[in-house]
Short mmCIF file of C-alpha atoms and ligand atoms in Angstrom, two decimals:
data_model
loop_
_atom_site.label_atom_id
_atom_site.label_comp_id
_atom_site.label_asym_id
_atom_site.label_seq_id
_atom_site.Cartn_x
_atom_site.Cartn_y
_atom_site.Cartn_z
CA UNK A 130 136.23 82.77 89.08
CA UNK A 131 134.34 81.24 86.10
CA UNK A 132 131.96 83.36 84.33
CA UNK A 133 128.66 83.21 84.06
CA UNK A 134 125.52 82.82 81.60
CA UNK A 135 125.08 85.36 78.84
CA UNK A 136 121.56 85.07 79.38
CA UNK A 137 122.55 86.80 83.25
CA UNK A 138 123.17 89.92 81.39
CA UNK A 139 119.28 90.42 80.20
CA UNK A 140 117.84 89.12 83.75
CA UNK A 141 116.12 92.40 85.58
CA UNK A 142 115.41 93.07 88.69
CA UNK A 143 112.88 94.76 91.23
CA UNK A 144 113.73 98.18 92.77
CA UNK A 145 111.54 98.25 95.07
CA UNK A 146 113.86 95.28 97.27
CA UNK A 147 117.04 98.15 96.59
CA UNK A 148 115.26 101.25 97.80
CA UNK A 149 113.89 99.12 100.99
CA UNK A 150 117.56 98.23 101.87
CA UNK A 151 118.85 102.11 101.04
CA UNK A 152 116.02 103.32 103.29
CA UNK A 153 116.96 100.48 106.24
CA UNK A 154 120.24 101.86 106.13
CA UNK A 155 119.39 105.22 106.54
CA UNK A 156 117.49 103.86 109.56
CA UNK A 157 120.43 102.29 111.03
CA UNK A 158 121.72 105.74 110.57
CA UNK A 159 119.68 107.04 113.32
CA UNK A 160 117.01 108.36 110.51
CA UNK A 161 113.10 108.66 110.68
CA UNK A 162 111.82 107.29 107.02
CA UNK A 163 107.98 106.55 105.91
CA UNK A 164 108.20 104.07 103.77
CA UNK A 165 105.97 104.17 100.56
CA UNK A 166 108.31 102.11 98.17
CA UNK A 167 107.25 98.43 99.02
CA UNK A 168 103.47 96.65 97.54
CA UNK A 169 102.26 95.01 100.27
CA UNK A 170 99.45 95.29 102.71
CA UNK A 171 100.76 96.22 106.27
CA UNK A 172 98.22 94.63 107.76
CA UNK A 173 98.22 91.16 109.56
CA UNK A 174 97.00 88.08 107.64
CA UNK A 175 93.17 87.51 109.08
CA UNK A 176 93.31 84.89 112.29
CA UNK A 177 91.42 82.44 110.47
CA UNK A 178 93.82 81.87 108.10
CA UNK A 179 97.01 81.61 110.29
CA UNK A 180 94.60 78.83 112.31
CA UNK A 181 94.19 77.21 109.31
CA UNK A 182 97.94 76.61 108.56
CA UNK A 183 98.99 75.95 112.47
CA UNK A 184 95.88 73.10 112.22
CA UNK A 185 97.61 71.99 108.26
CA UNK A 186 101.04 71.35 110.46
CA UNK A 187 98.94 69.78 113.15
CA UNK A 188 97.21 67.32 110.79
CA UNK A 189 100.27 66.70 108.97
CA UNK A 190 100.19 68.21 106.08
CA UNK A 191 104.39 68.05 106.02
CA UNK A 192 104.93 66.07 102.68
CA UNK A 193 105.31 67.08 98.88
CA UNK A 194 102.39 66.94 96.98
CA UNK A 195 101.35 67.15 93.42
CA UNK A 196 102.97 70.39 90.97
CA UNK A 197 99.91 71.84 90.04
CA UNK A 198 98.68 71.81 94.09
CA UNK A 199 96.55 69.97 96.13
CA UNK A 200 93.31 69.01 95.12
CA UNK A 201 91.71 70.96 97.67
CA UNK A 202 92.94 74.16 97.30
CA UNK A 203 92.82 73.54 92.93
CA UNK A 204 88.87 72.99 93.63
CA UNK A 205 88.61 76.13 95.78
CA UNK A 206 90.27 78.54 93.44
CA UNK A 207 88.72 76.59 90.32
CA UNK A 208 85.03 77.39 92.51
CA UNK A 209 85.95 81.01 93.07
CA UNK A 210 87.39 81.88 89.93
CA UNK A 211 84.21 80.12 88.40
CA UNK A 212 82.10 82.55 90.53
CA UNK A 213 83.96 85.55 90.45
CA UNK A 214 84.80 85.77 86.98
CA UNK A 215 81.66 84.19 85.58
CA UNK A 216 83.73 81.41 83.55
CA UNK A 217 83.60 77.61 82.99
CA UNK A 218 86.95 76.40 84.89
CA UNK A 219 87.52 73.60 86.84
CA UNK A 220 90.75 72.24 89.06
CA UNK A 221 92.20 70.90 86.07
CA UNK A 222 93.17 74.52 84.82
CA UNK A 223 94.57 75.11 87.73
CA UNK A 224 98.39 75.67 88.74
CA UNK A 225 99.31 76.79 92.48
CA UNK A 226 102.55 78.08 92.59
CA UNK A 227 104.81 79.90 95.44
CA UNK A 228 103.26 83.24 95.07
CA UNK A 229 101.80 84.27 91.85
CA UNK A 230 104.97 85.57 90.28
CA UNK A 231 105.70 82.10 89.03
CA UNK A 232 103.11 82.02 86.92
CA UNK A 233 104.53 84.79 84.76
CA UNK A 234 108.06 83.08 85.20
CA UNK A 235 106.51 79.56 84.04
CA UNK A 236 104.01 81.02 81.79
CA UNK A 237 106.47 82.51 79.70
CA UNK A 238 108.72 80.14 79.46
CA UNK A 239 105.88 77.80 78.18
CA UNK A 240 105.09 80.48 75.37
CA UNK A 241 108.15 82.43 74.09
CA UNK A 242 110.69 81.30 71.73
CA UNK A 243 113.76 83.47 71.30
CA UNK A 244 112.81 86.53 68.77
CA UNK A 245 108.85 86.19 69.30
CA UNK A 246 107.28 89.55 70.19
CA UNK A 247 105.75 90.03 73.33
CA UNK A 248 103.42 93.22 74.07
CA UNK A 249 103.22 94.31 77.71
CA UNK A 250 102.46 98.00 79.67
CA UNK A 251 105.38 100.38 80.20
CA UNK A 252 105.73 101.99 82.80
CA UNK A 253 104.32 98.17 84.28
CA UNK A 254 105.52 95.27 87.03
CA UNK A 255 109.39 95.15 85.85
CA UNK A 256 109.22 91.62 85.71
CA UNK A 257 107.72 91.17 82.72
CA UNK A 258 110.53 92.87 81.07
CA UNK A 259 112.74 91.23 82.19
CA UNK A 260 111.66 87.82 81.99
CA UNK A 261 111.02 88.96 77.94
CA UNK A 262 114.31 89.85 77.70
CA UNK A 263 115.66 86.58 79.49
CA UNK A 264 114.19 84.08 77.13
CA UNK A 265 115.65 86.49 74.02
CA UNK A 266 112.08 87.51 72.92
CA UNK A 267 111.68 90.79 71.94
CA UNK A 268 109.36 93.12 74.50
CA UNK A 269 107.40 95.57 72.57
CA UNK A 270 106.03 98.24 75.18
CA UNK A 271 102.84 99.27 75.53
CA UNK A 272 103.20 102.97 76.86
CA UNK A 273 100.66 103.67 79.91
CA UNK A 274 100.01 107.62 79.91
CA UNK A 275 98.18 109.94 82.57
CA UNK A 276 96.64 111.31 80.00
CA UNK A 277 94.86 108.43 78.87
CA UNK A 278 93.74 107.55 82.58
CA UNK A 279 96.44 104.55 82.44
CA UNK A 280 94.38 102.64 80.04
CA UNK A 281 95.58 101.08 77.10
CA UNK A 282 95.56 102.68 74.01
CA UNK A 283 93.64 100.48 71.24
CA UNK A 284 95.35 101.68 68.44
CA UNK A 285 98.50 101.13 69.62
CA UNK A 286 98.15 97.65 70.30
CA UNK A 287 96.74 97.63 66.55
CA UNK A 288 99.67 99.22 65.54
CA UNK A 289 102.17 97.06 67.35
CA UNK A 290 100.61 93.47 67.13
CA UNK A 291 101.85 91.60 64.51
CA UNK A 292 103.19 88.08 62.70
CA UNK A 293 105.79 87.46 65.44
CA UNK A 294 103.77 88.52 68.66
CA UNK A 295 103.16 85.32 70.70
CA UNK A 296 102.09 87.49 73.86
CA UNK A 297 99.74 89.76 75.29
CA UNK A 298 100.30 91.16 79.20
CA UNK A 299 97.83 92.92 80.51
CA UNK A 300 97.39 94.30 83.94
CA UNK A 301 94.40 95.41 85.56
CA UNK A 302 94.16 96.75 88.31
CA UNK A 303 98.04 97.81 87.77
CA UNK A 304 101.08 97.97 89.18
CA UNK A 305 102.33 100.80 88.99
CA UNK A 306 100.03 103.65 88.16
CA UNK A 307 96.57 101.71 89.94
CA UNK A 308 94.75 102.36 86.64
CA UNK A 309 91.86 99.82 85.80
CA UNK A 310 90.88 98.73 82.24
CA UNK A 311 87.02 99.10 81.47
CA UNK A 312 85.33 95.93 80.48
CA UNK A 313 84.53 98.45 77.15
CA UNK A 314 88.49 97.98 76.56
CA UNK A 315 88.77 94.74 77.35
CA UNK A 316 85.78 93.96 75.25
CA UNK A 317 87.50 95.62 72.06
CA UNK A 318 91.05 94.30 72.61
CA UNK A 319 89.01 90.76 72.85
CA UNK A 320 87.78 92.16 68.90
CA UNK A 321 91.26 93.11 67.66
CA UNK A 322 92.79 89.04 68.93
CA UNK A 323 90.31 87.67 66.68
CA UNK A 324 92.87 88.47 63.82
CA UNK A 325 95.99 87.16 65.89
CA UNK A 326 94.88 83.37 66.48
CA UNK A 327 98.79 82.96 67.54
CA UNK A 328 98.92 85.43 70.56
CA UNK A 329 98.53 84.39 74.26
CA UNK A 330 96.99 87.11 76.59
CA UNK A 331 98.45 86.68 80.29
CA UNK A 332 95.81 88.49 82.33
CA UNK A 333 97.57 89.71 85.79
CA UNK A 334 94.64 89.85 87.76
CA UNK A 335 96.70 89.84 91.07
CA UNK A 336 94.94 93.02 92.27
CA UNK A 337 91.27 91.46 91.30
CA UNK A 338 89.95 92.28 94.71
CA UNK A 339 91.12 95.71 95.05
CA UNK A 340 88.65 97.75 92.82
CA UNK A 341 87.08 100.95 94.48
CA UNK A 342 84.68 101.88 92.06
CA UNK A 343 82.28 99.23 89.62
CA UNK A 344 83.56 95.71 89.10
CA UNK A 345 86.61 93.95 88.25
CA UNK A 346 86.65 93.02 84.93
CA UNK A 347 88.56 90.23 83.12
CA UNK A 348 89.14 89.36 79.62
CA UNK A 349 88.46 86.30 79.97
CA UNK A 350 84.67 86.53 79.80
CA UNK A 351 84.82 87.88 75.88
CA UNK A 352 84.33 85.40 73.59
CA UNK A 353 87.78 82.89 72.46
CA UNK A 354 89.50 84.35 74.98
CA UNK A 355 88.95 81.12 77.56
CA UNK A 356 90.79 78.99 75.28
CA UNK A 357 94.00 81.39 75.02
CA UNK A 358 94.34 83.48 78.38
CA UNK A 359 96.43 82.59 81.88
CA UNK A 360 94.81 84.78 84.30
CA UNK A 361 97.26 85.38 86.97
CA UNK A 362 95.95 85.79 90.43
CA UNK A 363 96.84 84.61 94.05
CA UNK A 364 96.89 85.34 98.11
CA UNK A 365 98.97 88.25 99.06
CA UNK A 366 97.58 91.57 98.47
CA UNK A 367 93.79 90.22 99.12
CA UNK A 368 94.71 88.63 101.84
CA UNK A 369 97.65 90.31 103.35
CA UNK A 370 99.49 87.14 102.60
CA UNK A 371 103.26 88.18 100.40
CA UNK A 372 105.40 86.31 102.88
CA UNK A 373 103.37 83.10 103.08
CA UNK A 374 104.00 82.94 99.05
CA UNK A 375 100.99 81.51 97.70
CA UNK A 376 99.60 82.43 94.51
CA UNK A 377 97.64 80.67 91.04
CA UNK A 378 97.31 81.15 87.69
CA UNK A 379 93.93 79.21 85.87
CA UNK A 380 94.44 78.72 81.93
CA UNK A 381 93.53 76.12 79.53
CA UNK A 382 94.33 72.67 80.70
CA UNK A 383 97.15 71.64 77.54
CA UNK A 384 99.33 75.18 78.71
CA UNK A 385 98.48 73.77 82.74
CA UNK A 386 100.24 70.72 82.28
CA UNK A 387 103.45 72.40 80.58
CA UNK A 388 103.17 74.90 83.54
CA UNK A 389 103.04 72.53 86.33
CA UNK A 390 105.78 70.11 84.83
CA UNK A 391 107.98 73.54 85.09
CA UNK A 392 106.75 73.40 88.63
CA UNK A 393 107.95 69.75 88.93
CA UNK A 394 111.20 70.51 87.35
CA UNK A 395 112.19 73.85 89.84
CA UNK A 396 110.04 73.77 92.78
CA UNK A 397 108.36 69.95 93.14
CA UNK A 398 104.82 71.67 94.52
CA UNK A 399 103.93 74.23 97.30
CA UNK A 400 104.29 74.10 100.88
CA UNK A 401 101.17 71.37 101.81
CA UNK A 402 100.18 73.39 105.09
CA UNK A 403 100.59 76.61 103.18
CA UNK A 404 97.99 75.56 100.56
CA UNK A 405 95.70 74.24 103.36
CA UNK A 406 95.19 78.32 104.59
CA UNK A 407 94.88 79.10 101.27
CA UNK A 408 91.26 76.92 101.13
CA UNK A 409 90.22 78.54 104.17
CA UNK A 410 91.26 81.73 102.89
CA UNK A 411 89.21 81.19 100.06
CA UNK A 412 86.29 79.44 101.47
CA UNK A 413 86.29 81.02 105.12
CA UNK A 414 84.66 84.27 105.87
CA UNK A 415 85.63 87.65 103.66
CA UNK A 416 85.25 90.26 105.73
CA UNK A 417 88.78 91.09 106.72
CA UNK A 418 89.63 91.39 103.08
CA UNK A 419 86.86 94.02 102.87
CA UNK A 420 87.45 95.75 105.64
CA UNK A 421 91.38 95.75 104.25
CA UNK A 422 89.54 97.19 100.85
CA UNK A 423 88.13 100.17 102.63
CA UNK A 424 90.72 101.03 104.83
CA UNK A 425 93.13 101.41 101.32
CA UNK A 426 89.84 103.62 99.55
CA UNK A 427 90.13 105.82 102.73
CA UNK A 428 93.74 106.09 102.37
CA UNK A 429 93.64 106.83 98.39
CA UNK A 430 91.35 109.69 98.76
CA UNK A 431 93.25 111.17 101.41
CA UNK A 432 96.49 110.67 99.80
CA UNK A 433 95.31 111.68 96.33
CA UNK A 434 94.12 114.87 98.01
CA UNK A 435 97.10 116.08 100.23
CA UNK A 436 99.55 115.68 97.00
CA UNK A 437 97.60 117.67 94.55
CA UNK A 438 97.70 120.20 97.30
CA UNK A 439 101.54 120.13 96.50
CA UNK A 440 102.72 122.92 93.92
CA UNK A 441 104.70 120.35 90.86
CA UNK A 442 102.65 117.30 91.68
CA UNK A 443 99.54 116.09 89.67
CA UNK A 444 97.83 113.21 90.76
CA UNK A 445 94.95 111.10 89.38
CA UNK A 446 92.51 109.10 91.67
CA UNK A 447 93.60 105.85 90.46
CA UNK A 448 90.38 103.05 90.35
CA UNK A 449 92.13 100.19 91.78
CA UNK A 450 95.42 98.42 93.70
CA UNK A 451 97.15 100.56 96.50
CA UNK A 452 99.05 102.71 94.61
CA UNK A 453 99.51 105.96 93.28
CA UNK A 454 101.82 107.60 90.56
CA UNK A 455 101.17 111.62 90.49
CA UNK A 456 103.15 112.96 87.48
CA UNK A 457 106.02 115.22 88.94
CA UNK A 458 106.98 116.62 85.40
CA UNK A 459 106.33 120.21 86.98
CA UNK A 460 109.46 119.80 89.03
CA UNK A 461 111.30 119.67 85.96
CA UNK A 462 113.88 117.72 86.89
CA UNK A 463 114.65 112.94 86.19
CA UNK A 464 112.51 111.34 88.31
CA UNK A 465 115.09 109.10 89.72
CA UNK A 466 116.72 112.00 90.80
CA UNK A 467 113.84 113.03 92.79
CA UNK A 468 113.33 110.19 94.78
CA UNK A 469 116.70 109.91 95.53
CA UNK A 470 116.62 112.91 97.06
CA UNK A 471 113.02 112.79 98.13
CA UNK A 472 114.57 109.75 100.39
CA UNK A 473 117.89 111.28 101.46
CA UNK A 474 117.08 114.91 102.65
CA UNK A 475 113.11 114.49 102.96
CA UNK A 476 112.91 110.97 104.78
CA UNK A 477 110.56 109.92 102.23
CA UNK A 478 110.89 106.49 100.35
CA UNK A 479 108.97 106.71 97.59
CA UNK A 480 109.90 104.62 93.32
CA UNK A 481 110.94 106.33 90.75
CA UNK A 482 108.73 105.76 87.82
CA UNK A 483 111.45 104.43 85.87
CA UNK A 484 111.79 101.32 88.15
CA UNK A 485 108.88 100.11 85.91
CA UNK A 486 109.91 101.22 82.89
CA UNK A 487 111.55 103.86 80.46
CA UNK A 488 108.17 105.61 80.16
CA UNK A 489 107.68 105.70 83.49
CA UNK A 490 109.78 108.93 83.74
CA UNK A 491 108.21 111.82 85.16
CA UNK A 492 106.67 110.12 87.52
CA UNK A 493 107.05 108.77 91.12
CA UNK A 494 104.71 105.97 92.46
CA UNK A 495 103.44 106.10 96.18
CA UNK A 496 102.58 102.68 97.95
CA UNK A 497 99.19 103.76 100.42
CA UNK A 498 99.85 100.33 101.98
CA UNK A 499 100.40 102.55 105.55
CA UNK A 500 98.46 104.26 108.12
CA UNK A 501 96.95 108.03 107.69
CA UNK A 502 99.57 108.79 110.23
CA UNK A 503 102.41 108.13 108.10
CA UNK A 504 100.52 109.30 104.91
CA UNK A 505 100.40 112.36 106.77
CA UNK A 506 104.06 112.65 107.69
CA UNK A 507 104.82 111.89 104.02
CA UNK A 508 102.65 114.47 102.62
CA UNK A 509 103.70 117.06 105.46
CA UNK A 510 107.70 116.40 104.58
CA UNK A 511 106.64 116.58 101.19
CA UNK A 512 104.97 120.06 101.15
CA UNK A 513 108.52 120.72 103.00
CA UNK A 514 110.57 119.10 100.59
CA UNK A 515 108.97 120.15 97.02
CA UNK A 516 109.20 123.87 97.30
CA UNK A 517 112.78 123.80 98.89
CA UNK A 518 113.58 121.66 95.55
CA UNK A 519 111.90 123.79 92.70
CA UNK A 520 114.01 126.54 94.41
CA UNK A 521 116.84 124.52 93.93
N1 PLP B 1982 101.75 90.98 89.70
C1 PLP B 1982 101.84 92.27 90.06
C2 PLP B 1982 101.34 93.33 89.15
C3 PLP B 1982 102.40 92.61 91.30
O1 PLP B 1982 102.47 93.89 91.66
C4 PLP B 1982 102.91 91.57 92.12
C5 PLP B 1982 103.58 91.87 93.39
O2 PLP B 1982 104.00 92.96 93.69
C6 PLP B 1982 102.80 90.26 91.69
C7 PLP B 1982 102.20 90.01 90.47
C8 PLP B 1982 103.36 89.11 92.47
O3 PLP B 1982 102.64 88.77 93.58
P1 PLP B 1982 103.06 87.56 94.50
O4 PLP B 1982 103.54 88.15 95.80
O5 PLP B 1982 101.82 86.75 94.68
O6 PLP B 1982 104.12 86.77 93.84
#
């Protein structure tokens, strides 16, 4: 067979998609599992919404349309974005893409040149690292500790900006440790750009509408930082919408047009009737999403509580998103391992930290994207579990 693209060998991956498939096959097995490992809501996308996409297919909306999306759903997101984030945009800064994870695919390809430097969290969403690593930049982490409440520290970004950096990631709330950045941090790393005129920030603001305490906050409303940030941002977790793959990113219009012309050149545009459900989701009523909100803030606290009832596991109450990541250092023993065997003998699928990162070790991250009823099995074949494996 003929081989295949150097560049293959620096392409990651997601583990979360491997440890869904181990855990299905242990179900084919004849074995009970909860399953904590994947990010998505498991409830049903709101009614008006799936109306809104049977009427698109009614009307007829069957046919490509433009890259950057149609002009409907561009105005929508340019009106809430506008609202929500208290920022000038309009449609033309808009790109609608399957899902939002395009936007960090295109986004990056529109900024990096091999051997620029590109700053993002660690332990974080793997795919920035691995889209870094694809296009031969160099991916400088930005380490993400308990400790620190999963903010960034400022001084390390000081420390590890410099000539070659081209990008910024930030990720708030975040995936994986559910810690939220303070507009006070925002606000400063806004300060410390001024001296980097080159660097790009890409704001992942997927997680926007899942903030349990205070506001979302986005960098984008510190001064210059309009004119050089792509917030990322989109339909699935807010909505309960991952398999309908609909997602946006809203940056200035010169880096929009590079963006959607990517979009041109892999996918032509998004699915028309698709897009149409995403303007209702937008514009329609926005109480499911709410109601979604406080069912996962019910489910945080109760989580959060039943594992720092467990001897080895320390667990903050993280601000935002709907997950977890208690450090397990007190087991004293890879975290990999642990949720290997967390899965295998106690039934539990759960990430290892590592799956976002080398300094994501010593930890384990929990989805809460279930019922109480499972939470509770989990926790109950964890209190099982933990002791029998500190015993070794
Ligand atoms: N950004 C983060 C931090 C995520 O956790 C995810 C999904 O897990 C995405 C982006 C991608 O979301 P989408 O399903 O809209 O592509």
């Amino acid at each position: 067979m003929p081989g295949f693209a150097r560049s293959m060998g620096r392409l990651g991956t997601e583990t979360a998609f491997e440890v869904l498939a181990r855990a299905k096959e242990l179900e084919r097995q004849g074995r009970d599992i909860v399953h904590l490992e994947i990010g998505e809501p498991d409830f049903d996308t709101p009614a008006n919404i799936i109306e809104a996409a049977k009427r698109a297919l009614d009307e007829g909306y069957t046919h490509y349309g433009p890259s950057a999306g149609l002009p409907q759903l561009r105005e929508a997101v340019a009106a809430h974005i506008a609202a929500d984030r208290n920022i000038p945009v309009t449609a033309a800064n808009v790109v609608v893409t399957p899902g939002g994870k395009p936007i960090m695919f295109y986004g990056m390809l529109a900024i990096l040149d091999p051997g620029d430097e590109a700053l993002y969290p660690n332990p974080g969403f793997p795919i920035y690292e691995s889209v870094i690593n694809y296009l031969g930049a160099v991916p400088v982490p930005l380490v993400m500790r308990q400790e620190n409440e999963f903010r960034l520290d400022l001084n390390e970004i000081k420390d590890k900006l410099s000539d070659k950096t081209r990008l910024l990631i930030l990720n708030s709330p975040q995936n994986p440790t559910g810690g939220v950045l303070p507009a006070e941090d925002l606000k400063a790393i806004a300060e410390i750009l001024t001296d980097y005129p080159k660097v790009w920030v890409l704001a992942d603001e997927i997680y926007s509408k899942l903030v349990y305490d205070g506001e979302h906050a986005s960098i984008t409303a510190y001064e210059g930082m309009l004119e050089r940030t792509v917030i990322l941002d989109g339909f699935s977790k807010t909505y309960a919408m991952t398999g309908w793959r609909l997602g946006y990113g809203v940056m200035p219009v010169s880096l929009a047009e590079h963006v959607a012309r990517l979009e041109t050149n892999c996918n032509s545009c998004p699915p028309a009737m698709i897009q149409m459900a995403g303007v209702e989701a937008l514009t329609g009523p926005q109480d499911e999403p709410a109601r979604m909100r406080e069912a996962f803030r019910e489910r945080r606290d109760h989580l959060v509580r039943g594992l720092n009832a467990i001897e080895g596991i320390d667990c903050l109450l993280p601000g935002g998103a709907f997950y977890v990541f208690p450090s397990i250092r007190g087991l004293g023993m890879p975290a990999r391992e642990v949720a290997t065997r967390l899965l295998d003998e106690g039934g539990v699928a759960a990430l290892s930290g590592t799956a976002f990162g080398v300094h994501g070790d010593g930890h384990l991250r929990f989805s809460y994207a279930n019922s109480i009823e499972n939470l509770d099995k989990a926790l109950e074949r964890l209190a099982e579990f933990v002791p029998a494996l500190i015993r070794g």
